[in-house]
Amino acid sequence: MPDPPPVPTAELDSDESAAARRRRRAQFLRELNEAKALRERVKPRQARAARMRQQMRMRTFRW
């Protein structure tokens, strides 16, 4: 399903543009989680290794 053409932000007030941004972000995060779940099912060993690498990155990250 193609997205509607982008509306120039000058025509929207801040509430509408913020709501639209939140909707787009929620849609993106849903699709990202779907893709991760699919990768987990298709290549479980690689997905597990990627999870372990991510955990190591987070452990060594300085806030």
N, CA, C and O atoms as a printed pandas DataFrame, in Angstrom:
     atom_number atom_name residue_name chain_id  residue_number  x_coord  y_coord  z_coord
0              1         N          MET        A               1    0.843   -1.176    0.000
1              2        CA          MET        A               1    0.000    0.000    0.000
2              3         C          MET        A               1    0.886    1.236    0.000
3              4         O          MET        A               1    1.573    1.489    0.989
4              5         N          PRO        A               2    0.891    2.008   -1.072
5              6        CA          PRO        A               2    1.767    3.177   -1.138
6              7         C          PRO        A               2    1.306    4.262   -0.172
7              8         O          PRO        A               2    0.111    4.436    0.067
8              9         N          ASP        A               3    2.267    4.978    0.371
9             10        CA          ASP        A               3    1.956    6.075    1.284
10            11         C          ASP        A               3    1.410    7.248    0.490
11            12         O          ASP        A               3    1.755    7.416   -0.680
12            13         N          PRO        A               4    0.554    8.070    1.115
13            14        CA          PRO        A               4    0.083    9.276    0.428
14            15         C          PRO        A               4    1.248   10.242    0.246
15            16         O          PRO        A               4    2.224   10.187    0.994
16            17         N          PRO        A               5    1.149   11.124   -0.744
17            18        CA          PRO        A               5    2.241   12.076   -0.962
18            19         C          PRO        A               5    2.431   12.949    0.271
19            20         O          PRO        A               5    1.455   13.283    0.943
20            21         N          PRO        A               6    3.670   13.325    0.579
21            22        CA          PRO        A               6    3.902   14.141    1.766
22            23         C          PRO        A               6    3.260   15.512    1.647
23            24         O          PRO        A               6    3.277   16.133    0.584
24            25         N          VAL        A               7    2.699   15.970    2.742
25            26        CA          VAL        A               7    2.056   17.282    2.783
26            27         C          VAL        A               7    3.084   18.276    3.309
27            28         O          VAL        A               7    3.729   18.007    4.322
28            29         N          PRO        A               8    3.251   19.412    2.651
29            30        CA          PRO        A               8    4.212   20.404    3.155
30            31         C          PRO        A               8    3.884   20.786    4.593
31            32         O          PRO        A               8    2.719   20.985    4.937
32            33         N          THR        A               9    4.907   20.887    5.425
33            34        CA          THR        A               9    4.679   21.141    6.852
34            35         C          THR        A               9    4.109   22.532    7.108
35            36         O          THR        A               9    3.517   22.761    8.163
36            37         N          ALA        A              10    4.270   23.456    6.183
37            38        CA          ALA        A              10    3.733   24.801    6.379
38            39         C          ALA        A              10    2.206   24.773    6.418
39            40         O          ALA        A              10    1.582   25.636    7.034
40            41         N          GLU        A              11    1.601   23.770    5.753
41            42        CA          GLU        A              11    0.142   23.694    5.727
42            43         C          GLU        A              11   -0.428   23.042    6.984
43            44         O          GLU        A              11   -1.629   23.144    7.235
44            45         N          LEU        A              12    0.405   22.378    7.772
45            46        CA          LEU        A              12   -0.065   21.677    8.962
46            47         C          LEU        A              12    0.291   22.464   10.208
47            48         O          LEU        A              12    1.337   23.110   10.274
48            49         N          ASP        A              13   -0.603   22.402   11.208
49            50        CA          ASP        A              13   -0.186   22.987   12.475
50            51         C          ASP        A              13    0.642   21.955   13.227
51            52         O          ASP        A              13    0.709   20.797   12.817
52            53         N          SER        A              14    1.263   22.357   14.307
53            54        CA          SER        A              14    2.233   21.496   14.981
54            55         C          SER        A              14    1.591   20.221   15.522
55            56         O          SER        A              14    2.239   19.174   15.550
56            57         N          ASP        A              15    0.325   20.289   15.955
57            58        CA          ASP        A              15   -0.326   19.081   16.479
58            59         C          ASP        A              15   -0.501   18.034   15.396
59            60         O          ASP        A              15   -0.213   16.858   15.615
60            61         N          GLU        A              16   -0.968   18.450   14.239
61            62        CA          GLU        A              16   -1.176   17.497   13.142
62            63         C          GLU        A              16    0.141   16.891   12.683
63            64         O          GLU        A              16    0.230   15.680   12.478
64            65         N          SER        A              17    1.151   17.713   12.522
65            66        CA          SER        A              17    2.418   17.183   12.041
66            67         C          SER        A              17    3.043   16.253   13.076
67            68         O          SER        A              17    3.662   15.253   12.712
68            69         N          ALA        A              18    2.889   16.568   14.354
69            70        CA          ALA        A              18    3.417   15.700   15.404
70            71         C          ALA        A              18    2.659   14.375   15.410
71            72         O          ALA        A              18    3.261   13.313   15.565
72            73         N          ALA        A              19    1.346   14.439   15.242
73            74        CA          ALA        A              19    0.544   13.213   15.218
74            75         C          ALA        A              19    0.906   12.367   14.004
75            76         O          ALA        A              19    1.015   11.145   14.102
76            77         N          ALA        A              20    1.090   13.016   12.870
77            78        CA          ALA        A              20    1.470   12.273   11.662
78            79         C          ALA        A              20    2.843   11.645   11.834
79            80         O          ALA        A              20    3.070   10.512   11.411
80            81         N          ARG        A              21    3.755   12.375   12.451
81            82        CA          ARG        A              21    5.092   11.841   12.689
82            83         C          ARG        A              21    5.022   10.633   13.623
83            84         O          ARG        A              21    5.706    9.634   13.402
84            85         N          ARG        A              22    4.194   10.728   14.668
85            86        CA          ARG        A              22    4.059    9.597   15.584
86            87         C          ARG        A              22    3.457    8.385   14.892
87            88         O          ARG        A              22    3.858    7.252   15.157
88            89         N          ARG        A              23    2.487    8.619   13.998
89            90        CA          ARG        A              23    1.892    7.495   13.249
90            91         C          ARG        A              23    2.928    6.839   12.353
91            92         O          ARG        A              23    3.027    5.613   12.306
92            93         N          ARG        A              24    3.707    7.661   11.634
93            94        CA          ARG        A              24    4.748    7.100   10.756
94            95         C          ARG        A              24    5.784    6.333   11.559
95            96         O          ARG        A              24    6.237    5.266   11.146
96            97         N          ARG        A              25    6.157    6.888   12.715
97            98        CA          ARG        A              25    7.159    6.231   13.561
98            99         C          ARG        A              25    6.627    4.901   14.086
99           100         O          ARG        A              25    7.352    3.906   14.096
100          101         N          ALA        A              26    5.364    4.876   14.522
101          102        CA          ALA        A              26    4.760    3.635   15.017
102          103         C          ALA        A              26    4.720    2.587   13.908
103          104         O          ALA        A              26    5.016    1.414   14.141
104          105         N          GLN        A              27    4.353    3.015   12.704
105          106        CA          GLN        A              27    4.322    2.091   11.564
106          107         C          GLN        A              27    5.720    1.548   11.279
107          108         O          GLN        A              27    5.890    0.353   11.039
108          109         N          PHE        A              28    6.709    2.420   11.306
109          110        CA          PHE        A              28    8.084    1.984   11.062
110          111         C          PHE        A              28    8.525    0.973   12.112
111          112         O          PHE        A              28    9.128   -0.046   11.776
112          113         N          LEU        A              29    8.228    1.250   13.387
113          114        CA          LEU        A              29    8.650    0.334   14.452
114          115         C          LEU        A              29    7.936   -1.006   14.343
115          116         O          LEU        A              29    8.530   -2.048   14.619
116          117         N          ARG        A              30    6.661   -0.990   13.940
117          118        CA          ARG        A              30    5.948   -2.264   13.730
118          119         C          ARG        A              30    6.620   -3.078   12.629
119          120         O          ARG        A              30    6.853   -4.277   12.786
120          121         N          GLU        A              31    6.929   -2.421   11.516
121          122        CA          GLU        A              31    7.575   -3.124   10.405
122          123         C          GLU        A              31    8.968   -3.615   10.787
123          124         O          GLU        A              31    9.383   -4.699   10.377
124          125         N          LEU        A              32    9.690   -2.815   11.574
125          126        CA          LEU        A              32   11.017   -3.231   12.018
126          127         C          LEU        A              32   10.926   -4.483   12.887
127          128         O          LEU        A              32   11.713   -5.415   12.726
128          129         N          ASN        A              33    9.964   -4.500   13.808
129          130        CA          ASN        A              33    9.796   -5.678   14.664
130          131         C          ASN        A              33    9.383   -6.897   13.854
131          132         O          ASN        A              33    9.827   -8.008   14.140
132          133         N          GLU        A              34    8.535   -6.701   12.842
133          134        CA          GLU        A              34    8.163   -7.813   11.959
134          135         C          GLU        A              34    9.386   -8.364   11.246
135          136         O          GLU        A              34    9.563   -9.579   11.150
136          137         N          ALA        A              35   10.224   -7.471   10.749
137          138        CA          ALA        A              35   11.422   -7.898   10.026
138          139         C          ALA        A              35   12.365   -8.658   10.954
139          140         O          ALA        A              35   12.958   -9.662   10.558
140          141         N          LYS        A              36   12.502   -8.179   12.186
141          142        CA          LYS        A              36   13.370   -8.876   13.141
142          143         C          LYS        A              36   12.817  -10.258   13.459
143          144         O          LYS        A              36   13.574  -11.225   13.546
144          145         N          ALA        A              37   11.513  -10.358   13.633
145          146        CA          ALA        A              37   10.899  -11.657   13.923
146          147         C          ALA        A              37   11.081  -12.611   12.748
147          148         O          ALA        A              37   11.353  -13.795   12.942
148          149         N          LEU        A              38   10.931  -12.097   11.535
149          150        CA          LEU        A              38   11.124  -12.933   10.354
150          151         C          LEU        A              38   12.564  -13.428   10.278
151          152         O          LEU        A              38   12.806  -14.603   10.004
152          153         N          ARG        A              39   13.511  -12.539   10.519
153          154        CA          ARG        A              39   14.922  -12.925   10.493
154          155         C          ARG        A              39   15.208  -13.993   11.552
155          156         O          ARG        A              39   15.974  -14.928   11.317
156          157         N          GLU        A              40   14.582  -13.838   12.716
157          158        CA          GLU        A              40   14.749  -14.815   13.798
158          159         C          GLU        A              40   14.269  -16.198   13.357
159          160         O          GLU        A              40   14.909  -17.206   13.656
160          161         N          ARG        A              41   13.149  -16.241   12.650
161          162        CA          ARG        A              41   12.617  -17.538   12.191
162          163         C          ARG        A              41   13.443  -18.121   11.062
163          164         O          ARG        A              41   13.655  -19.332   11.006
164          165         N          VAL        A              42   13.914  -17.261   10.154
165          166        CA          VAL        A              42   14.599  -17.755    8.962
166          167         C          VAL        A              42   16.037  -18.154    9.275
167          168         O          VAL        A              42   16.510  -19.188    8.804
168          169         N          LYS        A              43   16.730  -17.345   10.060
169          170        CA          LYS        A              43   18.139  -17.614   10.363
170          171         C          LYS        A              43   18.366  -17.505   11.866
171          172         O          LYS        A              43   18.950  -16.526   12.329
172          173         N          PRO        A              44   17.914  -18.495   12.635
173          174        CA          PRO        A              44   17.991  -18.363   14.098
174          175         C          PRO        A              44   19.419  -18.236   14.623
175          176         O          PRO        A              44   19.647  -17.507   15.588
176          177         N          ARG        A              45   20.381  -18.922   14.017
177          178        CA          ARG        A              45   21.750  -18.855   14.539
178          179         C          ARG        A              45   22.342  -17.467   14.329
179          180         O          ARG        A              45   22.968  -16.905   15.228
180          181         N          GLN        A              46   22.139  -16.922   13.134
181          182        CA          GLN        A              46   22.660  -15.573   12.874
182          183         C          GLN        A              46   21.951  -14.534   13.724
183          184         O          GLN        A              46   22.571  -13.580   14.194
184          185         N          ALA        A              47   20.649  -14.719   13.922
185          186        CA          ALA        A              47   19.900  -13.766   14.745
186          187         C          ALA        A              47   20.396  -13.816   16.189
187          188         O          ALA        A              47   20.519  -12.780   16.842
188          189         N          ARG        A              48   20.680  -15.019   16.685
189          190        CA          ARG        A              48   21.188  -15.146   18.059
190          191         C          ARG        A              48   22.559  -14.478   18.178
191          192         O          ARG        A              48   22.826  -13.776   19.154
192          193         N          ALA        A              49   23.417  -14.694   17.197
193          194        CA          ALA        A              49   24.737  -14.065   17.225
194          195         C          ALA        A              49   24.602  -12.542   17.181
195          196         O          ALA        A              49   25.336  -11.836   17.872
196          197         N          ALA        A              50   23.671  -12.033   16.377
197          198        CA          ALA        A              50   23.465  -10.586   16.293
198          199         C          ALA        A              50   22.971  -10.039   17.630
199          200         O          ALA        A              50   23.383   -8.958   18.050
200          201         N          ARG        A              51   22.082  -10.789   18.304
201          202        CA          ARG        A              51   21.602  -10.377   19.625
202          203         C          ARG        A              51   22.749  -10.321   20.629
203          204         O          ARG        A              51   22.843   -9.388   21.426
204          205         N          MET        A              52   23.612  -11.323   20.583
205          206        CA          MET        A              52   24.747  -11.354   21.505
206          207         C          MET        A              52   25.689  -10.170   21.247
207          208         O          MET        A              52   26.180   -9.546   22.188
208          209         N          ARG        A              53   25.936   -9.867   19.974
209          210        CA          ARG        A              53   26.791   -8.707   19.654
210          211         C          ARG        A              53   26.158   -7.420   20.169
211          212         O          ARG        A              53   26.847   -6.562   20.720
212          213         N          GLN        A              54   24.851   -7.287   19.989
213          214        CA          GLN        A              54   24.151   -6.087   20.466
214          215         C          GLN        A              54   24.257   -5.985   21.989
215          216         O          GLN        A              54   24.478   -4.898   22.523
216          217         N          GLN        A              55   24.101   -7.104   22.685
217          218        CA          GLN        A              55   24.218   -7.080   24.142
218          219         C          GLN        A              55   25.616   -6.650   24.574
219          220         O          GLN        A              55   25.772   -5.889   25.529
220          221         N          MET        A              56   26.629   -7.141   23.868
221          222        CA          MET        A              56   28.000   -6.740   24.201
222          223         C          MET        A              56   28.199   -5.243   23.950
223          224         O          MET        A              56   28.847   -4.560   24.743
224          225         N          ARG        A              57   27.645   -4.739   22.855
225          226        CA          ARG        A              57   27.752   -3.301   22.581
226          227         C          ARG        A              57   27.098   -2.504   23.696
227          228         O          ARG        A              57   27.647   -1.499   24.146
228          229         N          MET        A              58   25.931   -2.946   24.143
229          230        CA          MET        A              58   25.225   -2.207   25.182
230          231         C          MET        A              58   25.961   -2.293   26.519
231          232         O          MET        A              58   25.950   -1.331   27.287
232          233         N          ARG        A              59   26.594   -3.420   26.810
233          234        CA          ARG        A              59   27.337   -3.564   28.061
234          235         C          ARG        A              59   28.538   -2.629   28.111
235          236         O          ARG        A              59   28.888   -2.113   29.172
236          237         N          THR        A              60   29.163   -2.416   26.966
237          238        CA          THR        A              60   30.378   -1.611   26.940
238          239         C          THR        A              60   30.114   -0.153   26.618
239          240         O          THR        A              60   31.046    0.648   26.544
240          241         N          PHE        A              61   28.832    0.203   26.422
241          242        CA          PHE        A              61   28.486    1.580   26.072
242          243         C          PHE        A              61   28.549    2.449   27.322
243          244         O          PHE        A              61   28.080    2.046   28.386
244          245         N          ARG        A              62   29.121    3.627   27.196
245          246        CA          ARG        A              62   29.190    4.571   28.317
246          247         C          ARG        A              62   28.103    5.617   28.156
247          248         O          ARG        A              62   27.995    6.219   27.087
248          249         N          TRP        A              63   27.300    5.853   29.170
249          250        CA          TRP        A              63   26.248    6.855   29.117
250          251         C          TRP        A              63   26.790    8.219   29.344
251          252         O          TRP        A              63   26.036    9.193   29.333
